[in-house]
Amino acid sequence: MYKSEYLNRVYAEVERRDAHEKEFLQAVREVFDSLDLVVDKHPEWESHGLIERFVEPERVVQFRVPWVDDAGVTHVNRGFRVQYNSAIGPYKGGCRFHPSVNLSIMKFLGFEQTLKNSLTTLPMGGGKGGSDFDPKGKSDNEVMRFCQSFMTELYRHIGQFTDVPAGDIGVGAREVAYMYGQYKRIVNRFEGGVITGKGLTFGGSLARTQATGYGLCYFAQEALKNLKNDSFEGKKVIVSGSGNVAQYAAEKCQQLGGTVVAMSDSQGYVYDENGIDLPKLFDIKQKRRARISVYADEVPTAKYVEGCKNIWKVKCDIAMPCASQNEMDEKGALCLIKNGAIAVFEGANMPLTPEAIELVEHSGLIYSPGKASNAGGVATSGLEMTQNSMRLSWTFEEVDEKLQGIMKSIYKACYDASVECGHPGDLMLGANVAGFLKVAEAMLAQGIV
Ligand code: NDP
C-alpha cells in the first residue's frame, strides 16, 4: 500500500489490533499517505519506533456515567478521555456528547487533534473525550446532572498542566460551565486553565465562541488569495451544519462578502438564495434550540429539503462542511465539481470521505483539511489558557487579531511543507507533514517514552 515498508508494517499492526475502529483507521491512513513522501528521509524514526508510538494513544480512560432523569429513572452512559500525545504540551481537545460516540471516534479525533495542535504554533498536546449521551431533548437539570457525573470521574485525569478539555459537538457553553462548576467543587481550587470555552464571567475568552468559524474563513481567505488570487467577494457558499462552527463560519463569510445560500442540521437543509438571515438562524438555534426546518417556516424566500447529504446539490462556488465526520461522500463531491465549485474548506473534523477528497483534489479544487482550517478554535482555547495564567483578559479585537495571525501562519506552514514535498498547494499533505514533524522532533528529543 505504501512505498515505505516501515509504514506498511506499522499500519498492518494498527489494523490487526484495531480492526473494528473504522474512523480511527481512516484517519491513520490519511496521515500515512502523506508521511510516505517523507519517511525515507528520516531513518531515525524507525530506529526509535517513532511512528508505532505516535499511533498509539499514551492513555485511554473509559468510565461509567450514571445519572438520574427528571422522572427519577437512572441511566448509564459511557464516558471517554483519550490522552493521545503530550510531546509538545498538556493534552488538549474537546469533549463530544453524541449518541454515535465510541472509542474509534474518540481515537480518530485525538489523533487528528495532535497534528492540529502542533500546527497552531502553541504548546498543546492532543486529546479528546466525550460520551454517548445525547443532550437533545433533555432538560437543563438533566444536562447538569449528567455533566456533574461525567466530571466526577474525569476530574482525576485532567488539570491545567495535564489535560485541558473543551467543547465539541453537543458540548457548548452550558455544558462546559456545568463541568467546570463540578470540577471546582471537587478540587476546591479556581483553576480556570483546566477547561476552555468557559463563560466570560468566569475566565472565558472573548472571541472563543466565534473562533473556529472565523478562523476557518481567515484560513480560506489566505488560501483563495495565495492559490487563486481570489476572495470571498461575490461567492455563493454552502455551510453545512448549523452548530457553533457553522454559525460563525457563516457570519464571517458574509462579512467578507460571500453569500451563504444553504445550511443544514442532521435532518435536512435550508436553501435561501438571498443569503441565510443569520440573526434569524441564531435565534432558532441558540435561543430556541429548534430544528433548521423552522427557518423555512418563518422565512418566505427559504426552502427546506429533507436529508442533510443533499445539501451538496446546491450550486455554489465554495463549500464549507461544518457538521460531522464523513458528511460528504463521492456523490456530494461530484455535485460540487459538476456545479463549478472552486474550493472546499473543512470546518468539521474529517467531513469528507477519502473518495470525496480524492475527487476534489484531482479536479483541481482548493482543499483544506479540518486539522488546518478548523484549528482556530483550539488555538483560541490556547489563548484562553494564556489569559487565565496571566490573570487578565484581552479585548475581542486583541484575540481576533492573534487568531488571524495564527491562521495565516498555519496556512503558510501547510503551503511551505507542500512545496518542500514537491506538491505545491496540496494542503492536506502540507498539514500532515508540518504537524507531524514538530511532534516527531519533540518525541525524539524526549527519548523512548
Ligand atoms: P455543534 O454540536 O454545535 O453542531 C453540530 C452540527 O452538525 C449541528 O447542526 C448538527 O445537527 C450537525 N450534525 C451533527 N452530527 C451530524 C451527522 N452525523 N450528520 C449530519 N449533521 C450532523 O458542534 P460544533 O459546531 O462544535 O462541531 C461541528 C464540527 O466541527 C465537528 O466535527 C467538531 O469536531 C468540529 N470542530 C469543532 C470545534 C469547536 O470549537 N466547536 C473546533 C474544531 C472542530 P443536529 O443539531 O441535527 O444534530
Short mmCIF file of C-alpha atoms and ligand atoms in Angstrom, two decimals:
data_model
loop_
_atom_site.label_atom_id
_atom_site.label_comp_id
_atom_site.label_asym_id
_atom_site.label_seq_id
_atom_site.Cartn_x
_atom_site.Cartn_y
_atom_site.Cartn_z
CA MET A 1 0.00 0.00 0.00
CA TYR A 2 2.80 2.44 0.93
CA LYS A 3 6.22 2.84 -0.68
CA SER A 4 7.71 2.62 2.79
CA GLU A 5 8.00 -0.88 4.25
CA TYR A 6 8.12 0.68 7.70
CA LEU A 7 4.71 2.37 7.23
CA ASN A 8 3.26 -0.85 5.79
CA ARG A 9 4.41 -2.77 8.85
CA VAL A 10 3.07 -0.19 11.32
CA TYR A 11 -0.26 0.10 9.50
CA ALA A 12 -0.68 -3.70 9.40
CA GLU A 13 -0.20 -3.81 13.17
CA VAL A 14 -2.69 -0.97 13.79
CA GLU A 15 -5.22 -2.73 11.56
CA ARG A 16 -4.68 -6.06 13.34
CA ARG A 17 -5.19 -4.53 16.77
CA ASP A 18 -8.00 -2.11 15.94
CA ALA A 19 -9.72 -3.78 13.00
CA HIS A 20 -13.19 -2.62 14.06
CA GLU A 21 -12.22 1.06 14.59
CA LYS A 22 -13.08 2.33 11.11
CA GLU A 23 -12.87 6.09 11.71
CA PHE A 24 -9.54 5.70 13.50
CA LEU A 25 -8.10 3.56 10.69
CA GLN A 26 -9.34 6.10 8.12
CA ALA A 27 -7.53 8.93 9.94
CA VAL A 28 -4.30 6.91 10.24
CA ARG A 29 -4.37 6.00 6.53
CA GLU A 30 -4.87 9.64 5.55
CA VAL A 31 -1.83 10.72 7.57
CA PHE A 32 0.35 7.79 6.42
CA ASP A 33 -0.41 8.67 2.78
CA SER A 34 1.37 11.97 3.44
CA LEU A 35 4.19 10.60 5.62
CA ASP A 36 5.01 8.11 2.86
CA LEU A 37 6.61 11.01 0.97
CA VAL A 38 8.98 11.97 3.79
CA VAL A 39 9.62 8.86 5.88
CA ASP A 40 12.64 7.74 3.81
CA LYS A 41 14.48 10.93 4.73
CA HIS A 42 14.18 10.04 8.43
CA PRO A 43 15.68 6.61 9.18
CA GLU A 44 15.80 7.63 12.87
CA TRP A 45 12.00 7.40 13.02
CA GLU A 46 12.11 3.64 12.51
CA SER A 47 15.08 3.05 14.79
CA HIS A 48 13.27 4.94 17.57
CA GLY A 49 9.91 3.24 16.95
CA LEU A 50 8.55 6.72 16.45
CA ILE A 51 5.53 6.02 14.28
CA GLU A 52 4.49 2.98 16.35
CA ARG A 53 4.47 5.27 19.37
CA PHE A 54 2.75 8.10 17.52
CA VAL A 55 -0.28 5.99 16.50
CA GLU A 56 -0.80 4.55 19.98
CA PRO A 57 -2.53 6.88 22.49
CA GLU A 58 -0.50 7.49 25.64
CA ARG A 59 -3.58 6.70 27.73
CA VAL A 60 -7.27 5.85 27.23
CA VAL A 61 -9.75 6.21 30.07
CA GLN A 62 -13.24 4.75 29.80
CA PHE A 63 -15.78 5.13 32.57
CA ARG A 64 -19.38 4.74 33.68
CA VAL A 65 -21.53 7.88 33.84
CA PRO A 66 -24.70 7.22 35.86
CA TRP A 67 -27.32 9.96 36.12
CA VAL A 68 -30.99 10.33 37.06
CA ASP A 69 -33.56 11.93 34.74
CA ASP A 70 -36.39 14.26 35.79
CA ALA A 71 -38.75 11.30 36.17
CA GLY A 72 -36.38 9.61 38.64
CA VAL A 73 -35.18 6.95 36.18
CA THR A 74 -31.47 6.00 36.30
CA HIS A 75 -29.45 5.97 33.08
CA VAL A 76 -25.89 4.83 32.45
CA ASN A 77 -23.79 6.36 29.68
CA ARG A 78 -20.22 5.63 28.71
CA GLY A 79 -17.55 8.31 29.15
CA PHE A 80 -14.15 8.50 27.46
CA ARG A 81 -10.96 10.52 27.57
CA VAL A 82 -8.22 9.70 25.09
CA GLN A 83 -4.91 11.30 26.09
CA TYR A 84 -3.17 10.94 22.79
CA ASN A 85 0.14 12.73 22.79
CA SER A 86 1.81 15.10 25.26
CA ALA A 87 5.13 15.62 23.44
CA ILE A 88 4.62 19.36 22.90
CA GLY A 89 2.27 20.29 25.76
CA PRO A 90 -0.57 19.10 28.02
CA TYR A 91 -3.23 17.03 26.26
CA LYS A 92 -5.80 19.39 24.79
CA GLY A 93 -9.01 18.69 22.92
CA GLY A 94 -12.77 18.96 23.23
CA CYS A 95 -15.46 16.67 24.60
CA ARG A 96 -18.25 15.42 22.35
CA PHE A 97 -21.69 14.37 23.63
CA HIS A 98 -23.48 12.50 20.84
CA PRO A 99 -25.09 9.03 20.62
CA SER A 100 -22.56 8.00 17.96
CA VAL A 101 -19.55 8.42 20.30
CA ASN A 102 -17.41 5.31 20.63
CA LEU A 103 -13.72 4.52 21.09
CA SER A 104 -12.97 4.64 17.36
CA ILE A 105 -14.38 8.17 17.04
CA MET A 106 -12.57 9.33 20.19
CA LYS A 107 -9.25 7.92 18.92
CA PHE A 108 -9.60 9.40 15.43
CA LEU A 109 -10.35 12.81 16.94
CA GLY A 110 -7.46 12.60 19.44
CA PHE A 111 -5.05 11.53 16.70
CA GLU A 112 -6.10 14.41 14.43
CA GLN A 113 -6.02 16.82 17.36
CA THR A 114 -2.35 16.05 17.99
CA LEU A 115 -1.42 17.24 14.49
CA LYS A 116 -3.84 20.18 14.60
CA ASN A 117 -2.50 21.46 17.91
CA SER A 118 1.03 21.17 16.61
CA LEU A 119 0.09 23.42 13.66
CA THR A 120 -1.32 26.16 15.92
CA THR A 121 2.20 27.25 16.98
CA LEU A 122 1.08 26.92 20.64
CA PRO A 123 2.38 24.38 23.19
CA MET A 124 -0.54 21.94 23.28
CA GLY A 125 -0.56 18.14 23.03
CA GLY A 126 -3.52 16.18 21.66
CA GLY A 127 -6.52 14.65 23.43
CA LYS A 128 -10.26 14.13 23.04
CA GLY A 129 -13.15 12.98 25.17
CA GLY A 130 -16.86 12.58 25.31
CA SER A 131 -19.83 10.36 25.89
CA ASP A 132 -22.63 8.63 24.02
CA PHE A 133 -25.05 10.85 25.99
CA ASP A 134 -27.48 12.85 23.82
CA PRO A 135 -28.19 16.33 25.23
CA LYS A 136 -31.01 16.80 22.69
CA GLY A 137 -34.44 16.87 24.28
CA LYS A 138 -33.03 16.82 27.83
CA SER A 139 -33.94 19.47 30.39
CA ASP A 140 -31.29 21.82 31.76
CA ASN A 141 -31.38 19.93 35.05
CA GLU A 142 -30.81 16.60 33.31
CA VAL A 143 -27.88 18.04 31.35
CA MET A 144 -26.48 19.48 34.59
CA ARG A 145 -26.73 16.15 36.43
CA PHE A 146 -25.10 14.35 33.53
CA CYS A 147 -22.22 16.87 33.31
CA GLN A 148 -21.65 16.66 37.06
CA SER A 149 -21.50 12.88 36.95
CA PHE A 150 -19.17 12.96 33.93
CA MET A 151 -16.79 15.33 35.72
CA THR A 152 -16.95 13.35 38.96
CA GLU A 153 -14.78 10.76 37.22
CA LEU A 154 -12.98 12.97 34.67
CA TYR A 155 -11.59 15.43 37.24
CA ARG A 156 -8.90 13.00 38.44
CA HIS A 157 -7.43 12.71 34.92
CA ILE A 158 -7.28 16.42 33.99
CA GLY A 159 -5.58 19.63 35.14
CA GLN A 160 -4.10 22.77 33.62
CA PHE A 161 -0.70 21.07 33.28
CA THR A 162 -2.07 17.61 32.45
CA ASP A 163 -5.08 17.66 30.18
CA VAL A 164 -7.41 20.52 29.26
CA PRO A 165 -10.83 19.61 27.80
CA ALA A 166 -13.22 21.97 25.95
CA GLY A 167 -16.43 21.75 23.89
CA ASP A 168 -17.26 19.93 20.65
CA ILE A 169 -20.48 18.52 19.16
CA GLY A 170 -23.19 18.64 21.84
CA VAL A 171 -20.92 20.44 24.32
CA GLY A 172 -21.34 24.23 24.27
CA ALA A 173 -21.11 27.00 26.87
CA ARG A 174 -23.84 25.44 29.06
CA GLU A 175 -22.15 22.03 29.32
CA VAL A 176 -18.65 23.49 29.84
CA ALA A 177 -19.99 25.67 32.67
CA TYR A 178 -21.66 22.72 34.44
CA MET A 179 -18.48 20.65 34.10
CA TYR A 180 -16.27 23.46 35.39
CA GLY A 181 -18.58 24.07 38.36
CA GLN A 182 -18.32 20.43 39.39
CA TYR A 183 -14.52 20.37 38.93
CA LYS A 184 -14.09 23.43 41.13
CA ARG A 185 -16.33 21.97 43.79
CA ILE A 186 -14.36 18.70 43.92
CA VAL A 187 -10.81 20.12 43.90
CA ASN A 188 -11.61 23.28 45.85
CA ARG A 189 -9.49 25.42 43.53
CA PHE A 190 -10.43 28.08 40.98
CA GLU A 191 -8.24 26.52 38.32
CA GLY A 192 -9.57 28.28 35.21
CA GLY A 193 -6.99 26.81 32.87
CA VAL A 194 -8.37 23.29 33.40
CA ILE A 195 -11.09 23.67 30.75
CA THR A 196 -11.69 26.14 27.91
CA GLY A 197 -14.81 27.56 26.34
CA LYS A 198 -15.79 28.96 29.76
CA GLY A 199 -18.32 31.77 30.19
CA LEU A 200 -16.95 35.32 30.12
CA THR A 201 -17.76 35.90 33.79
CA PHE A 202 -15.51 33.06 34.98
CA GLY A 203 -12.36 33.08 32.88
CA GLY A 204 -13.60 32.56 29.33
CA SER A 205 -12.02 34.39 26.42
CA LEU A 206 -13.73 36.87 24.18
CA ALA A 207 -13.90 35.53 20.60
CA ARG A 208 -13.60 31.85 21.67
CA THR A 209 -17.23 31.22 20.66
CA GLN A 210 -16.57 32.64 17.18
CA ALA A 211 -13.02 31.33 16.81
CA THR A 212 -13.43 28.07 14.89
CA GLY A 213 -15.79 29.53 12.28
CA TYR A 214 -13.96 32.84 11.98
CA GLY A 215 -10.60 31.06 11.83
CA LEU A 216 -11.91 28.82 9.06
CA CYS A 217 -12.74 31.89 6.98
CA TYR A 218 -9.39 33.54 7.72
CA PHE A 219 -7.64 30.39 6.53
CA ALA A 220 -9.87 30.22 3.45
CA GLN A 221 -9.22 33.87 2.68
CA GLU A 222 -5.46 33.23 2.75
CA ALA A 223 -5.74 30.14 0.53
CA LEU A 224 -8.01 31.87 -2.01
CA LYS A 225 -5.64 34.83 -2.22
CA ASN A 226 -2.45 32.78 -2.42
CA LEU A 227 -3.59 29.97 -4.72
CA LYS A 228 -6.17 31.68 -6.95
CA ASN A 229 -5.66 35.41 -6.41
CA ASP A 230 -9.32 35.45 -5.36
CA SER A 231 -11.53 36.17 -2.31
CA PHE A 232 -14.99 35.54 -0.78
CA GLU A 233 -16.33 38.63 -2.53
CA GLY A 234 -19.40 37.73 -4.60
CA LYS A 235 -19.10 33.98 -3.96
CA LYS A 236 -22.01 31.64 -3.22
CA VAL A 237 -21.15 29.49 -0.22
CA ILE A 238 -22.63 26.35 1.34
CA VAL A 239 -22.00 25.94 5.06
CA SER A 240 -23.25 22.55 6.26
CA GLY A 241 -24.33 22.14 9.88
CA SER A 242 -25.83 24.92 11.97
CA GLY A 243 -23.99 24.50 15.26
CA ASN A 244 -21.17 26.55 16.73
CA VAL A 245 -18.68 26.17 13.89
CA ALA A 246 -21.24 26.62 11.09
CA GLN A 247 -22.91 29.68 12.64
CA TYR A 248 -19.72 31.70 12.93
CA ALA A 249 -18.25 30.47 9.66
CA ALA A 250 -21.42 31.77 8.00
CA GLU A 251 -21.21 35.08 9.86
CA LYS A 252 -17.57 35.77 8.90
CA CYS A 253 -18.15 34.58 5.34
CA GLN A 254 -20.96 37.11 4.92
CA GLN A 255 -18.78 39.84 6.49
CA LEU A 256 -16.11 39.05 3.89
CA GLY A 257 -18.54 39.47 1.01
CA GLY A 258 -19.76 35.90 0.43
CA THR A 259 -23.42 34.82 0.33
CA VAL A 260 -24.29 31.73 2.36
CA VAL A 261 -27.05 30.09 0.34
CA ALA A 262 -27.57 26.85 2.30
CA MET A 263 -27.14 25.46 5.82
CA SER A 264 -28.26 22.19 7.44
CA ASP A 265 -28.72 20.07 10.52
CA SER A 266 -28.72 16.28 10.77
CA GLN A 267 -32.30 16.06 9.38
CA GLY A 268 -32.19 18.32 6.33
CA TYR A 269 -31.09 21.61 4.83
CA VAL A 270 -32.47 25.06 4.05
CA TYR A 271 -31.81 26.94 0.83
CA ASP A 272 -32.19 30.71 0.61
CA GLU A 273 -30.78 32.34 -2.49
CA ASN A 274 -30.93 35.78 -0.86
CA GLY A 275 -28.43 34.56 1.70
CA ILE A 276 -29.27 32.99 5.07
CA ASP A 277 -30.65 35.55 7.52
CA LEU A 278 -28.18 34.94 10.35
CA PRO A 279 -29.94 36.81 13.21
CA LYS A 280 -32.97 34.58 12.46
CA LEU A 281 -30.84 31.44 12.34
CA PHE A 282 -29.05 32.34 15.61
CA ASP A 283 -32.41 32.90 17.27
CA ILE A 284 -33.70 29.48 16.11
CA LYS A 285 -30.52 27.58 17.01
CA GLN A 286 -29.09 29.40 20.03
CA LYS A 287 -32.21 30.64 21.82
CA ARG A 288 -34.88 28.14 20.82
CA ARG A 289 -32.63 25.09 20.21
CA ALA A 290 -35.06 24.21 17.39
CA ARG A 291 -34.63 22.30 14.08
CA ILE A 292 -33.39 24.15 11.00
CA SER A 293 -36.70 23.41 9.23
CA VAL A 294 -38.19 26.17 11.42
CA TYR A 295 -36.11 28.65 9.39
CA ALA A 296 -38.04 27.77 6.22
CA ASP A 297 -41.35 28.01 8.15
CA GLU A 298 -40.51 31.58 9.11
CA VAL A 299 -38.56 32.96 6.12
CA PRO A 300 -40.70 33.15 2.93
CA THR A 301 -37.72 33.08 0.50
CA ALA A 302 -36.32 29.85 2.00
CA LYS A 303 -36.98 26.24 1.08
CA TYR A 304 -36.46 23.19 3.35
CA VAL A 305 -35.27 19.87 1.92
CA GLU A 306 -35.22 16.59 3.92
CA GLY A 307 -31.88 14.76 4.11
CA CYS A 308 -28.73 16.64 5.05
CA LYS A 309 -26.46 14.96 2.47
CA ASN A 310 -28.39 16.55 -0.40
CA ILE A 311 -27.07 19.98 0.55
CA TRP A 312 -24.11 19.50 -1.84
CA LYS A 313 -26.52 19.52 -4.80
CA VAL A 314 -26.99 23.25 -4.29
CA LYS A 315 -24.90 25.27 -6.74
CA CYS A 316 -22.05 27.07 -5.01
CA ASP A 317 -18.53 28.41 -5.50
CA ILE A 318 -17.20 27.44 -2.08
CA ALA A 319 -18.20 24.58 0.24
CA MET A 320 -17.51 24.63 3.95
CA PRO A 321 -18.58 21.34 5.59
CA CYS A 322 -19.02 22.18 9.29
CA ALA A 323 -21.22 19.36 10.68
CA SER A 324 -19.57 16.00 11.28
CA GLN A 325 -17.22 13.28 10.01
CA ASN A 326 -17.85 11.69 6.61
CA GLU A 327 -20.75 14.03 5.83
CA MET A 328 -19.61 14.46 2.20
CA ASP A 329 -19.12 11.32 0.11
CA GLU A 330 -18.20 10.98 -3.57
CA LYS A 331 -21.75 11.80 -4.67
CA GLY A 332 -21.56 15.11 -2.82
CA ALA A 333 -18.09 15.85 -4.18
CA LEU A 334 -19.25 15.12 -7.75
CA CYS A 335 -22.14 17.58 -7.37
CA LEU A 336 -19.72 20.32 -6.28
CA ILE A 337 -17.36 19.63 -9.16
CA LYS A 338 -20.19 19.49 -11.72
CA ASN A 339 -21.52 22.82 -10.43
CA GLY A 340 -18.14 24.50 -10.89
CA ALA A 341 -17.11 24.99 -7.24
CA ILE A 342 -13.55 26.26 -6.74
CA ALA A 343 -12.81 25.26 -3.14
CA VAL A 344 -13.69 23.05 -0.18
CA PHE A 345 -12.58 24.22 3.25
CA GLU A 346 -13.25 21.76 6.08
CA GLY A 347 -14.72 23.25 9.27
CA ALA A 348 -15.67 19.89 10.81
CA ASN A 349 -13.17 17.13 11.59
CA MET A 350 -12.76 14.68 8.65
CA PRO A 351 -16.07 15.65 6.97
CA LEU A 352 -15.00 14.29 3.56
CA THR A 353 -14.69 10.58 2.89
CA PRO A 354 -11.35 9.51 1.33
CA GLU A 355 -13.13 9.05 -2.03
CA ALA A 356 -14.54 12.59 -1.85
CA ILE A 357 -11.09 14.02 -1.04
CA GLU A 358 -9.56 12.25 -4.00
CA LEU A 359 -12.20 13.59 -6.38
CA VAL A 360 -11.93 17.14 -5.07
CA GLU A 361 -8.12 17.19 -5.18
CA HIS A 362 -7.93 15.62 -8.64
CA SER A 363 -10.41 18.11 -10.05
CA GLY A 364 -8.14 20.97 -9.05
CA LEU A 365 -10.34 22.49 -6.32
CA ILE A 366 -8.55 24.02 -3.36
CA TYR A 367 -8.98 21.57 -0.50
CA SER A 368 -8.04 22.20 3.13
CA PRO A 369 -8.24 19.51 5.82
CA GLY A 370 -10.01 20.34 9.08
CA LYS A 371 -6.86 19.85 11.12
CA ALA A 372 -5.51 23.01 9.46
CA SER A 373 -8.56 25.10 8.63
CA ASN A 374 -10.56 24.49 11.85
CA ALA A 375 -7.58 24.92 14.18
CA GLY A 376 -8.67 28.45 15.14
CA GLY A 377 -10.92 27.04 17.87
CA VAL A 378 -8.25 25.20 19.76
CA ALA A 379 -5.77 28.00 19.10
CA THR A 380 -8.11 30.44 20.83
CA SER A 381 -8.55 27.92 23.63
CA GLY A 382 -4.78 28.15 23.96
CA LEU A 383 -5.16 31.94 24.19
CA GLU A 384 -7.85 31.45 26.86
CA MET A 385 -5.35 29.37 28.89
CA THR A 386 -2.73 32.11 28.47
CA GLN A 387 -5.14 34.76 29.76
CA ASN A 388 -6.08 32.51 32.70
CA SER A 389 -2.39 32.09 33.62
CA MET A 390 -1.75 35.83 33.30
CA ARG A 391 -4.97 36.61 35.22
CA LEU A 392 -6.13 39.18 32.69
CA SER A 393 -8.50 39.39 29.72
CA TRP A 394 -7.76 40.62 26.27
CA THR A 395 -10.34 42.57 24.24
CA PHE A 396 -12.28 40.91 21.42
CA GLU A 397 -10.11 42.76 18.90
CA GLU A 398 -6.87 41.62 20.54
CA VAL A 399 -7.91 37.97 20.48
CA ASP A 400 -9.30 38.22 16.96
CA GLU A 401 -6.07 39.78 15.73
CA LYS A 402 -4.00 37.00 17.30
CA LEU A 403 -6.36 34.45 15.74
CA GLN A 404 -5.87 35.99 12.30
CA GLY A 405 -2.10 35.84 12.76
CA ILE A 406 -2.26 32.19 13.82
CA MET A 407 -4.45 31.18 10.86
CA LYS A 408 -2.05 32.91 8.48
CA SER A 409 0.91 31.06 9.96
CA ILE A 410 -0.96 27.74 9.80
CA TYR A 411 -1.69 28.35 6.12
CA LYS A 412 1.95 29.27 5.49
CA ALA A 413 3.25 26.19 7.33
CA CYS A 414 0.96 23.93 5.27
CA TYR A 415 1.78 25.63 1.98
CA ASP A 416 5.55 25.67 2.62
CA ALA A 417 5.55 21.98 3.56
CA SER A 418 3.57 21.16 0.40
CA VAL A 419 6.23 22.95 -1.66
CA GLU A 420 9.06 21.14 0.13
CA CYS A 421 7.38 17.82 -0.63
CA GLY A 422 7.15 18.76 -4.33
CA HIS A 423 3.34 19.16 -4.38
CA PRO A 424 2.69 22.90 -4.09
CA GLY A 425 -0.83 23.67 -2.90
CA ASP A 426 -1.57 20.15 -1.57
CA LEU A 427 -2.70 21.46 1.82
CA MET A 428 -3.59 18.03 3.20
CA LEU A 429 -0.05 16.83 2.58
CA GLY A 430 1.37 20.06 3.96
CA ALA A 431 -0.77 19.93 7.13
CA ASN A 432 0.10 16.32 7.89
CA VAL A 433 3.82 16.77 7.29
CA ALA A 434 4.20 20.13 9.05
CA GLY A 435 2.09 18.98 12.01
CA PHE A 436 3.92 15.68 12.32
CA LEU A 437 7.49 17.00 12.02
CA LYS A 438 7.17 19.17 15.13
CA VAL A 439 5.67 16.35 17.22
CA ALA A 440 8.29 13.91 15.89
CA GLU A 441 11.16 16.21 16.82
CA ALA A 442 9.80 16.67 20.34
CA MET A 443 9.23 12.93 20.77
CA LEU A 444 12.75 12.08 19.55
CA ALA A 445 14.28 14.63 21.90
CA GLN A 446 12.43 13.17 24.90
CA GLY A 447 13.65 9.58 24.41
CA ILE A 448 11.61 6.38 24.25
CA VAL A 449 8.61 7.34 26.41
P1 NDP B 1 -22.49 21.55 17.36
O1 NDP B 1 -23.00 20.48 18.24
O2 NDP B 1 -22.57 22.95 17.79
O3 NDP B 1 -23.18 21.44 15.91
C1 NDP B 1 -23.11 20.29 15.14
C2 NDP B 1 -23.92 20.49 13.88
O4 NDP B 1 -23.69 19.40 12.99
C3 NDP B 1 -25.41 20.53 14.12
O5 NDP B 1 -26.01 21.31 13.13
C4 NDP B 1 -25.80 19.05 13.96
O6 NDP B 1 -27.17 18.85 13.60
C5 NDP B 1 -24.91 18.64 12.82
N1 NDP B 1 -24.56 17.20 12.90
C6 NDP B 1 -24.07 16.53 13.97
N2 NDP B 1 -23.87 15.23 13.67
C7 NDP B 1 -24.26 15.09 12.39
C8 NDP B 1 -24.30 13.99 11.49
N3 NDP B 1 -23.91 12.77 11.88
N4 NDP B 1 -24.75 14.23 10.23
C9 NDP B 1 -25.13 15.47 9.85
N5 NDP B 1 -25.11 16.54 10.66
C10 NDP B 1 -24.70 16.35 11.90
O7 NDP B 1 -20.94 21.13 17.04
P2 NDP B 1 -19.76 22.05 16.54
O8 NDP B 1 -20.27 23.08 15.60
O9 NDP B 1 -18.98 22.46 17.73
O10 NDP B 1 -18.85 20.99 15.75
C11 NDP B 1 -19.04 20.70 14.36
C12 NDP B 1 -17.80 20.02 13.82
O11 NDP B 1 -16.66 20.89 13.99
C13 NDP B 1 -17.39 18.71 14.49
O12 NDP B 1 -16.77 17.86 13.54
C14 NDP B 1 -16.35 19.15 15.52
O13 NDP B 1 -15.48 18.11 15.89
C15 NDP B 1 -15.63 20.21 14.71
N6 NDP B 1 -14.87 21.19 15.48
C16 NDP B 1 -15.48 21.96 16.46
C17 NDP B 1 -14.76 22.91 17.12
C18 NDP B 1 -15.38 23.85 18.09
O14 NDP B 1 -14.69 24.79 18.53
N7 NDP B 1 -16.64 23.71 18.45
C19 NDP B 1 -13.30 23.07 16.90
C20 NDP B 1 -12.79 22.27 15.80
C21 NDP B 1 -13.56 21.36 15.17
P3 NDP B 1 -28.24 18.36 14.72
O15 NDP B 1 -28.46 19.56 15.58
O16 NDP B 1 -29.41 17.95 13.93
O17 NDP B 1 -27.57 17.21 15.45
#
